[in-house]
mmCIF file of C-alpha atoms in Angstrom:
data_model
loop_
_atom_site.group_PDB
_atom_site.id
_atom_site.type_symbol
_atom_site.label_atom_id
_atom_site.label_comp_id
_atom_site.label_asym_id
_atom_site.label_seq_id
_atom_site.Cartn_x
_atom_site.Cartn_y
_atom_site.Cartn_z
ATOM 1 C CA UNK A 482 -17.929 247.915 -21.348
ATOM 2 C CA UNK A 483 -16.497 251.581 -20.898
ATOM 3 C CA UNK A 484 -13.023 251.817 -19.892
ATOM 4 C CA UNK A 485 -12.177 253.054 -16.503
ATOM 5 C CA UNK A 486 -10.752 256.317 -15.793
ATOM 6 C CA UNK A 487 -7.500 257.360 -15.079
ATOM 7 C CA UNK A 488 -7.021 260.504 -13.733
ATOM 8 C CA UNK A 489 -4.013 263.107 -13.008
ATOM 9 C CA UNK A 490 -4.369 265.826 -10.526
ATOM 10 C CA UNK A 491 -1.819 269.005 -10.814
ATOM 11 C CA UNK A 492 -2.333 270.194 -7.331
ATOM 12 C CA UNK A 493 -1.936 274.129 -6.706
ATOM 13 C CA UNK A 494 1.039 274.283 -4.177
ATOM 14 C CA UNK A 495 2.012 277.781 -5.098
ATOM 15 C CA UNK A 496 5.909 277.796 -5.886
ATOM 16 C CA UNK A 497 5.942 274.293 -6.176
ATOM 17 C CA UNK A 498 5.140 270.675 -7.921
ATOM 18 C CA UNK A 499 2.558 268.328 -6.152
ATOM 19 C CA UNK A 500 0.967 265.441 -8.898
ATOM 20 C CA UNK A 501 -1.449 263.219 -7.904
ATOM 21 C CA UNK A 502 -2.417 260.226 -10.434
ATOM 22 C CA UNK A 503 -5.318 257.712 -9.564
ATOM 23 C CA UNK A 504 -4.502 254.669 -12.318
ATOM 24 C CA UNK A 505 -7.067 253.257 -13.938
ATOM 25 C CA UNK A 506 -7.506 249.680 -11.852
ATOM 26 C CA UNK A 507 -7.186 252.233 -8.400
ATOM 27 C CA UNK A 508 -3.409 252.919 -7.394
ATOM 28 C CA UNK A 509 -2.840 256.167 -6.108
ATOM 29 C CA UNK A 510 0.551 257.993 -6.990
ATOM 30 C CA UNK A 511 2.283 260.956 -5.694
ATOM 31 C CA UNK A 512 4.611 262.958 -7.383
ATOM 32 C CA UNK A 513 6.314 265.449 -5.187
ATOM 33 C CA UNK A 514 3.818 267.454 -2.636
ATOM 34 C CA UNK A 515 5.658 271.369 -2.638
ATOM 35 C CA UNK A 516 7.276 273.043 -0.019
ATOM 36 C CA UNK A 517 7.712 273.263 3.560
ATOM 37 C CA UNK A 518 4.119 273.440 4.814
ATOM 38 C CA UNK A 519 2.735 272.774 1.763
ATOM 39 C CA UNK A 520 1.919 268.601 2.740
ATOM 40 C CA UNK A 521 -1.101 269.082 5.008
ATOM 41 C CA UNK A 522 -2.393 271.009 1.823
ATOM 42 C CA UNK A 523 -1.523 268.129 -0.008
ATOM 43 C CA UNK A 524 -2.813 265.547 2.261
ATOM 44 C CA UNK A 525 -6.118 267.022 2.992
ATOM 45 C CA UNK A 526 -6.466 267.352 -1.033
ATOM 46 C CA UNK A 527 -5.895 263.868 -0.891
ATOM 47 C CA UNK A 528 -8.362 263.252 1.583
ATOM 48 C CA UNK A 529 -10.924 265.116 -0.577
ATOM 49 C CA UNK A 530 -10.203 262.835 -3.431
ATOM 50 C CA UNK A 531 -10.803 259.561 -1.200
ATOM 51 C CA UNK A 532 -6.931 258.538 -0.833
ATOM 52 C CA UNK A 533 -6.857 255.485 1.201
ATOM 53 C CA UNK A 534 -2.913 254.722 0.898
ATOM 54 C CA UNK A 535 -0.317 255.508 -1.271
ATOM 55 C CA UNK A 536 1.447 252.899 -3.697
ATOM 56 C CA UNK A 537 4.507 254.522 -5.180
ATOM 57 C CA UNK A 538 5.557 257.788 -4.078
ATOM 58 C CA UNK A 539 7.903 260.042 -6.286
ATOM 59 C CA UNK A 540 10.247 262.344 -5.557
ATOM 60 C CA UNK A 541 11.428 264.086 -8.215
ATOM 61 C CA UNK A 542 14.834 265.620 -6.704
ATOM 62 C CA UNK A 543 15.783 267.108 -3.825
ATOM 63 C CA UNK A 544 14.531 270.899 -4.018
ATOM 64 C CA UNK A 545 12.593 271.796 -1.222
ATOM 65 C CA UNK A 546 9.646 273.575 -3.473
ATOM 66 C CA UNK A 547 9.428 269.443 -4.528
ATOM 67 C CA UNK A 548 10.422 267.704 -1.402
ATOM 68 C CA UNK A 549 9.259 270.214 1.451
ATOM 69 C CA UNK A 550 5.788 268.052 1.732
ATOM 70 C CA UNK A 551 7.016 264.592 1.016
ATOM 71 C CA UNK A 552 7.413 263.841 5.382
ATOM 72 C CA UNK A 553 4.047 265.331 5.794
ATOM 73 C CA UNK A 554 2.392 262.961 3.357
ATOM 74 C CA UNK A 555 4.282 260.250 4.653
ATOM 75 C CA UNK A 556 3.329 260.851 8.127
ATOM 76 C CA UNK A 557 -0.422 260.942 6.916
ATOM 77 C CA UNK A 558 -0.530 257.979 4.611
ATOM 78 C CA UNK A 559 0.549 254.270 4.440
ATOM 79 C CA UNK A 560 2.917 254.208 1.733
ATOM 80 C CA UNK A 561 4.387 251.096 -0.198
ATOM 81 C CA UNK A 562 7.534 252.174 -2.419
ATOM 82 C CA UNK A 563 9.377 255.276 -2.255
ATOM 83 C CA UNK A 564 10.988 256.513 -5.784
ATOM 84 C CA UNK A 565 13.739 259.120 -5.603
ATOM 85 C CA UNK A 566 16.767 259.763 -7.758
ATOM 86 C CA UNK A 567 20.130 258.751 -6.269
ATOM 87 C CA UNK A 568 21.291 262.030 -5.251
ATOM 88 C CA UNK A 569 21.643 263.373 -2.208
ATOM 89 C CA UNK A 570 21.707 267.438 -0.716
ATOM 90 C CA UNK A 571 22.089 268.752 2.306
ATOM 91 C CA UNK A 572 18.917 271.245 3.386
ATOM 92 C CA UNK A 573 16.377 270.490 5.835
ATOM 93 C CA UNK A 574 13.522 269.094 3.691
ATOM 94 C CA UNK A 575 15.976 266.793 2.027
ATOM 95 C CA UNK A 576 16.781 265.266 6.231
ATOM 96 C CA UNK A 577 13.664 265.616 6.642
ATOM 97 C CA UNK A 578 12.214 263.362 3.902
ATOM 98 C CA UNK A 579 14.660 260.662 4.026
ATOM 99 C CA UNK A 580 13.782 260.228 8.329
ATOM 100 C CA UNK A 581 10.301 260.139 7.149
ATOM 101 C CA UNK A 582 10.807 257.463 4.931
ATOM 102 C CA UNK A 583 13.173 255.599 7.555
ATOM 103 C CA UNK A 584 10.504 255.951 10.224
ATOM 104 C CA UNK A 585 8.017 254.177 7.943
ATOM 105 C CA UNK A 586 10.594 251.507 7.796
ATOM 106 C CA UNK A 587 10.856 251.695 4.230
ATOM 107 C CA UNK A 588 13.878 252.205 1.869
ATOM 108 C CA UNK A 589 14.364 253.935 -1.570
ATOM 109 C CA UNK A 590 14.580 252.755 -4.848
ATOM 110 C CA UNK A 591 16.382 254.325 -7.321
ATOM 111 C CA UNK A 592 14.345 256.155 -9.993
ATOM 112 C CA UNK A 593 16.684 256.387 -13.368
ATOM 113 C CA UNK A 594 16.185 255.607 -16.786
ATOM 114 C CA UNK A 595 14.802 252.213 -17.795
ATOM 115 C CA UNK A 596 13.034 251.867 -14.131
ATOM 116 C CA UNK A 597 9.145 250.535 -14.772
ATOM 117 C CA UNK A 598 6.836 251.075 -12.100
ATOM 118 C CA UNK A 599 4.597 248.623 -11.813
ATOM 119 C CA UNK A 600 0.661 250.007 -12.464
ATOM 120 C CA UNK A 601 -2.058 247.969 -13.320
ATOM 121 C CA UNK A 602 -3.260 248.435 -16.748
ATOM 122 C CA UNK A 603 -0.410 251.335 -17.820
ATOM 123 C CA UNK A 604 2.828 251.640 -19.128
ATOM 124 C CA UNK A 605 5.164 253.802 -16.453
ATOM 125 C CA UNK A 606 8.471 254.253 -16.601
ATOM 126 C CA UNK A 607 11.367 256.698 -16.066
ATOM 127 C CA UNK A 608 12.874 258.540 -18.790
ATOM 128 C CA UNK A 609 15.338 260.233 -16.702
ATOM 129 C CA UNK A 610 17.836 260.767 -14.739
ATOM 130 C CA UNK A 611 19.958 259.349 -17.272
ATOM 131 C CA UNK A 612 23.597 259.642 -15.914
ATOM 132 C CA UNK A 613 25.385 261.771 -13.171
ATOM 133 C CA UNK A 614 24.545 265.351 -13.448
ATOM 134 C CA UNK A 615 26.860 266.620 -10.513
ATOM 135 C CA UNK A 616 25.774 269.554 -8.575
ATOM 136 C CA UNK A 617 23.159 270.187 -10.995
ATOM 137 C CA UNK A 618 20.145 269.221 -8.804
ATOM 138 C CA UNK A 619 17.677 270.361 -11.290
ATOM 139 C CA UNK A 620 18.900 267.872 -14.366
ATOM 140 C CA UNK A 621 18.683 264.715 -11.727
ATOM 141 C CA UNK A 622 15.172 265.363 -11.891
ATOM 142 C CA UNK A 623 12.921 261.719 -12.250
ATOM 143 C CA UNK A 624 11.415 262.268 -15.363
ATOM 144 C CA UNK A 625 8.118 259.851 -15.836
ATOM 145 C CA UNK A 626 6.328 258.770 -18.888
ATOM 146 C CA UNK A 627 2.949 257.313 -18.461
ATOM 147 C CA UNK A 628 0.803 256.042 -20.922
ATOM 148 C CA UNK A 629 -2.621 254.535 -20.376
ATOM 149 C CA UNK A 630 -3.667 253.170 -24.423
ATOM 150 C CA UNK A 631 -3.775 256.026 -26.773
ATOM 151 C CA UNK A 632 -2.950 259.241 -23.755
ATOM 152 C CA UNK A 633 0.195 259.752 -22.399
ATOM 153 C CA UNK A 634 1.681 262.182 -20.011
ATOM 154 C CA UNK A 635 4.875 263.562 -18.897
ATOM 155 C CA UNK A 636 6.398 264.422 -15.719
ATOM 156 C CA UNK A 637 9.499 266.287 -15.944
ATOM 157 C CA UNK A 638 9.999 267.689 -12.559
ATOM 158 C CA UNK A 639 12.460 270.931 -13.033
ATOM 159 C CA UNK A 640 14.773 268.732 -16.004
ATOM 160 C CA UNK A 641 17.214 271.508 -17.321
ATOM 161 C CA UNK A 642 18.565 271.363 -20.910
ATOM 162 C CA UNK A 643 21.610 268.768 -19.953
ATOM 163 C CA UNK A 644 18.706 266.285 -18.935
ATOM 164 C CA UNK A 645 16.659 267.361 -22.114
ATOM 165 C CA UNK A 646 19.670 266.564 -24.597
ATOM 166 C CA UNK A 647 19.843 263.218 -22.765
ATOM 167 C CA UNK A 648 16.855 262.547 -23.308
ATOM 168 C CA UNK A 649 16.528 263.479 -27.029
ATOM 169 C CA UNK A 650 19.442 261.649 -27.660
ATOM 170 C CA UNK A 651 18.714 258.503 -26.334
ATOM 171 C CA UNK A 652 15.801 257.754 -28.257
ATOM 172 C CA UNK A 653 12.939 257.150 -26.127
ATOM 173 C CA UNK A 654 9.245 257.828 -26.318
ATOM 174 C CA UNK A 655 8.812 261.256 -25.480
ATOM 175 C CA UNK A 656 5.222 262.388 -26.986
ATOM 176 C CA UNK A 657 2.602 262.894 -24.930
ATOM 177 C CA UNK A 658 -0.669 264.506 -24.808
ATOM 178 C CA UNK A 659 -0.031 266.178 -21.481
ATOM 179 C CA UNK A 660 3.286 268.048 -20.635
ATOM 180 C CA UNK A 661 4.114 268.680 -16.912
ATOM 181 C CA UNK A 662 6.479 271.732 -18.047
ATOM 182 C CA UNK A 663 9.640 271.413 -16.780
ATOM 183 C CA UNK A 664 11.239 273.876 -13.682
ATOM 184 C CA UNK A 665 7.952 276.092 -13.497
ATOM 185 C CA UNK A 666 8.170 277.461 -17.010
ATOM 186 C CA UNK A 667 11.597 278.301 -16.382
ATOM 187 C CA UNK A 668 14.088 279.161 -19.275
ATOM 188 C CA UNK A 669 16.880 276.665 -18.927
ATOM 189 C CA UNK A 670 13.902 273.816 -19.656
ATOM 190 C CA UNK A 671 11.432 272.963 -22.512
ATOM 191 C CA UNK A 672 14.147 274.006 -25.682
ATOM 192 C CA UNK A 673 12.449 273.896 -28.690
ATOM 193 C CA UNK A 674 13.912 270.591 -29.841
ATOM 194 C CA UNK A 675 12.683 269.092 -26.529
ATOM 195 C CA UNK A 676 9.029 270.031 -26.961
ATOM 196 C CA UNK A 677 8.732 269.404 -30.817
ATOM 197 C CA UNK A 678 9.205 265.490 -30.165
ATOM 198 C CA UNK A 679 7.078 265.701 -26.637
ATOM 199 C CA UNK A 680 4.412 267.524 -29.076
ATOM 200 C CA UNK A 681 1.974 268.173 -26.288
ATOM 201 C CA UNK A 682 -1.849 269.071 -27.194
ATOM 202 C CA UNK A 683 -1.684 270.074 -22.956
ATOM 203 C CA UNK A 684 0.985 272.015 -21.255
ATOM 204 C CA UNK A 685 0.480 272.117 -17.172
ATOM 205 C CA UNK A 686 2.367 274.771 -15.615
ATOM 206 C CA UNK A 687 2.616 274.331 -11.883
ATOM 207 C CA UNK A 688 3.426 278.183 -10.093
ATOM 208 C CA UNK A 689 3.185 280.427 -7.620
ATOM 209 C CA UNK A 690 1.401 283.355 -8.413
ATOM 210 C CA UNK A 691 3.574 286.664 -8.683
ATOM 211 C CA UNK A 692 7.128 284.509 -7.441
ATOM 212 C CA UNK A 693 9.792 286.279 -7.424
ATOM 213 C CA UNK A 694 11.678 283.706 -10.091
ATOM 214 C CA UNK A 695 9.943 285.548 -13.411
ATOM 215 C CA UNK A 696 8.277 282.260 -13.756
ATOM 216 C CA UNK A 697 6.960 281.070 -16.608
ATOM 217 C CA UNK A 698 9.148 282.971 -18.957
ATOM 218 C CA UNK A 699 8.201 284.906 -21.659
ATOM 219 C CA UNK A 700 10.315 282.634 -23.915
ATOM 220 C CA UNK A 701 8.877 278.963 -22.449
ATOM 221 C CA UNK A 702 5.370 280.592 -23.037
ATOM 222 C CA UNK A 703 6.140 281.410 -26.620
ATOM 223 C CA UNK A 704 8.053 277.761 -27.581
ATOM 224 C CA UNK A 705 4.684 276.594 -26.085
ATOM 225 C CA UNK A 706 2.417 278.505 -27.759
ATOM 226 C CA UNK A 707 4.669 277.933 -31.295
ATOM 227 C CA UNK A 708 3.895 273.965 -31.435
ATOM 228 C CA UNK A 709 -0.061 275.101 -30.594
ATOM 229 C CA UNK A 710 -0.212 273.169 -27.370
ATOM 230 C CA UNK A 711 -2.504 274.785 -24.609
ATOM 231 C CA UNK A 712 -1.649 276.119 -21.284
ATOM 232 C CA UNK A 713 -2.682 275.807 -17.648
ATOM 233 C CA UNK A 714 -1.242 277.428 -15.380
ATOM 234 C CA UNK A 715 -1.713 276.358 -11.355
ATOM 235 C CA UNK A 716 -1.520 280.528 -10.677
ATOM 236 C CA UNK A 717 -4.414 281.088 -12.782
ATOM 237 C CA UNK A 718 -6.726 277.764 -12.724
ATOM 238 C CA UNK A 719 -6.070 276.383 -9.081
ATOM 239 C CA UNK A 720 -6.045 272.629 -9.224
ATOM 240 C CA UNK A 721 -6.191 271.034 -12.559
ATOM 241 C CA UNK A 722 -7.218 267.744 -13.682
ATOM 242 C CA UNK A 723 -7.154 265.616 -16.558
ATOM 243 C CA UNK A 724 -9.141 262.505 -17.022
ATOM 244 C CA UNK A 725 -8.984 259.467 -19.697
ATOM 245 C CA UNK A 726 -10.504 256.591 -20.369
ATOM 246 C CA UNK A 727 -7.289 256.191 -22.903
ATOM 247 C CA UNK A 728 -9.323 257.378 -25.815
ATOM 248 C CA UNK A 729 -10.286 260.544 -24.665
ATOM 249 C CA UNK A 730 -8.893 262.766 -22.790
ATOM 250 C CA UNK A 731 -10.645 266.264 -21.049
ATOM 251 C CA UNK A 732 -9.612 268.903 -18.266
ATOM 252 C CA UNK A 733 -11.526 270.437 -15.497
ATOM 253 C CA UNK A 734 -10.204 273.019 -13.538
ATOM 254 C CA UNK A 735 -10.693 274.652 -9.978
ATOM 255 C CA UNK A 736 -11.064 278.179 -11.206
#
């Protein structure tokens, strides 16, 4: 009997992160859904794909290029568990999001290290935050590691180098065949040392086209290219999704 399909969606949200994961026995997951304006994009890419309701919803931290969508989708969608790190910040998508979540009547758990979702048929579990990172937004980042048999992925959200040396240090998996790449392609993420144990045959760059950040750097696109893993890049392909059966693993993209 084949195995069924899992598949991960890197939806094109400019500026922004939006992941969508269908597990392989049906669960749909969101991971972040961009900016302000950017969740009826989301949504109605959801609709496309056949979303019914929502199981676990991430978000990643509170940046509003990560958060800005999160009430929209809520608004749209039945959702079951809310994930979030346990920090809090003070802009409007941030107030937004958590009266969303309070309107649905639901209340957040706290996504940290050692926290396993539960998804039928796949190993998923936070890597990250691992302690308190201040006012560094960026290194509370949920970090997720999913593996479905012998593919696994990684969802860093914008993870600086504090959160990186955490993670290196405390000895958890880290390889996987897919790499969300941390903070856009950003320079103060994906260190050499962090990527040569992730070892990723994929690297999914999710970015607005032309931003005014410099984003992906020169130097993130070079560590990248060094370990020979391949790049997509939401500016250039559009959406872009990867499907398993946990053996193999291929990649379709919009453009």
């Amino acid at each position: 009997m084949p195995s069924k399909q899992m598949k991960v969606h890197y939806i094109d949200v400019g500026q922004g992160d939006s992941i969508y994961i269908k597990g392989p026995e049906g669960e749909d997951i969101i991971i972040d859904a961009g900016g302000k304006g950017k969740g009826d994009e989301v949504v109605s890419y959801l609709q496309s794909q056949k979303v019914d309701d929502i199981e676990i919803m991430i978000s990643t931290h509170p940046d509003a290029d990560h958060i800005g969508g999160l009430d929209e989708v809520l608004a749209a969608y039945k959702v079951e568990s809310v994930y979030a790190p346990q920090v809090s910040h003070t802009t409007q998508a941030y107030e937004d999001f958590l009266l969303a979540v309070k309107n649905e009547g639901l209340t957040i758990k706290a996504a940290k290290t050692g926290v396993l979702l539960n998804v039928k048929g796949v190993s998923a579990k936070f890597i990250a935050p691992y302690r308190d990172y201040g006012t560094n937004i960026n290194d509370w980042s949920a970090v997720l590691h999913v593996t479905y048999n012998q593919k696994s992925f990684l969802f860093t959200g914008d993870a600086e180098l504090a959160s990186e040396k955490d993670m290196i240090a405390s000895k958890q998996l880290l390889k996987a065949d897919v790499l969300k790449v941390s903070h856009h392609g950003a320079d103060n993420g994906s260190s050499e040392e962090f990527l040569k144990l992730v070892q990723p045959k994929y690297s999914v760059i999710s970015v607005g086209a032309n931003n005014s950040y410099g984003h992906p750097t020169a130097g993130t696109l070079s560590r990248l290219k060094a370990i020979g893993s391949a790049i997509y890049r939401t500016d250039l392909s559009g959406n872009i999704t990867f499907t398993t059966d946990g053996t193999q693993l291929s990649v379709k993209t919009e453009r």
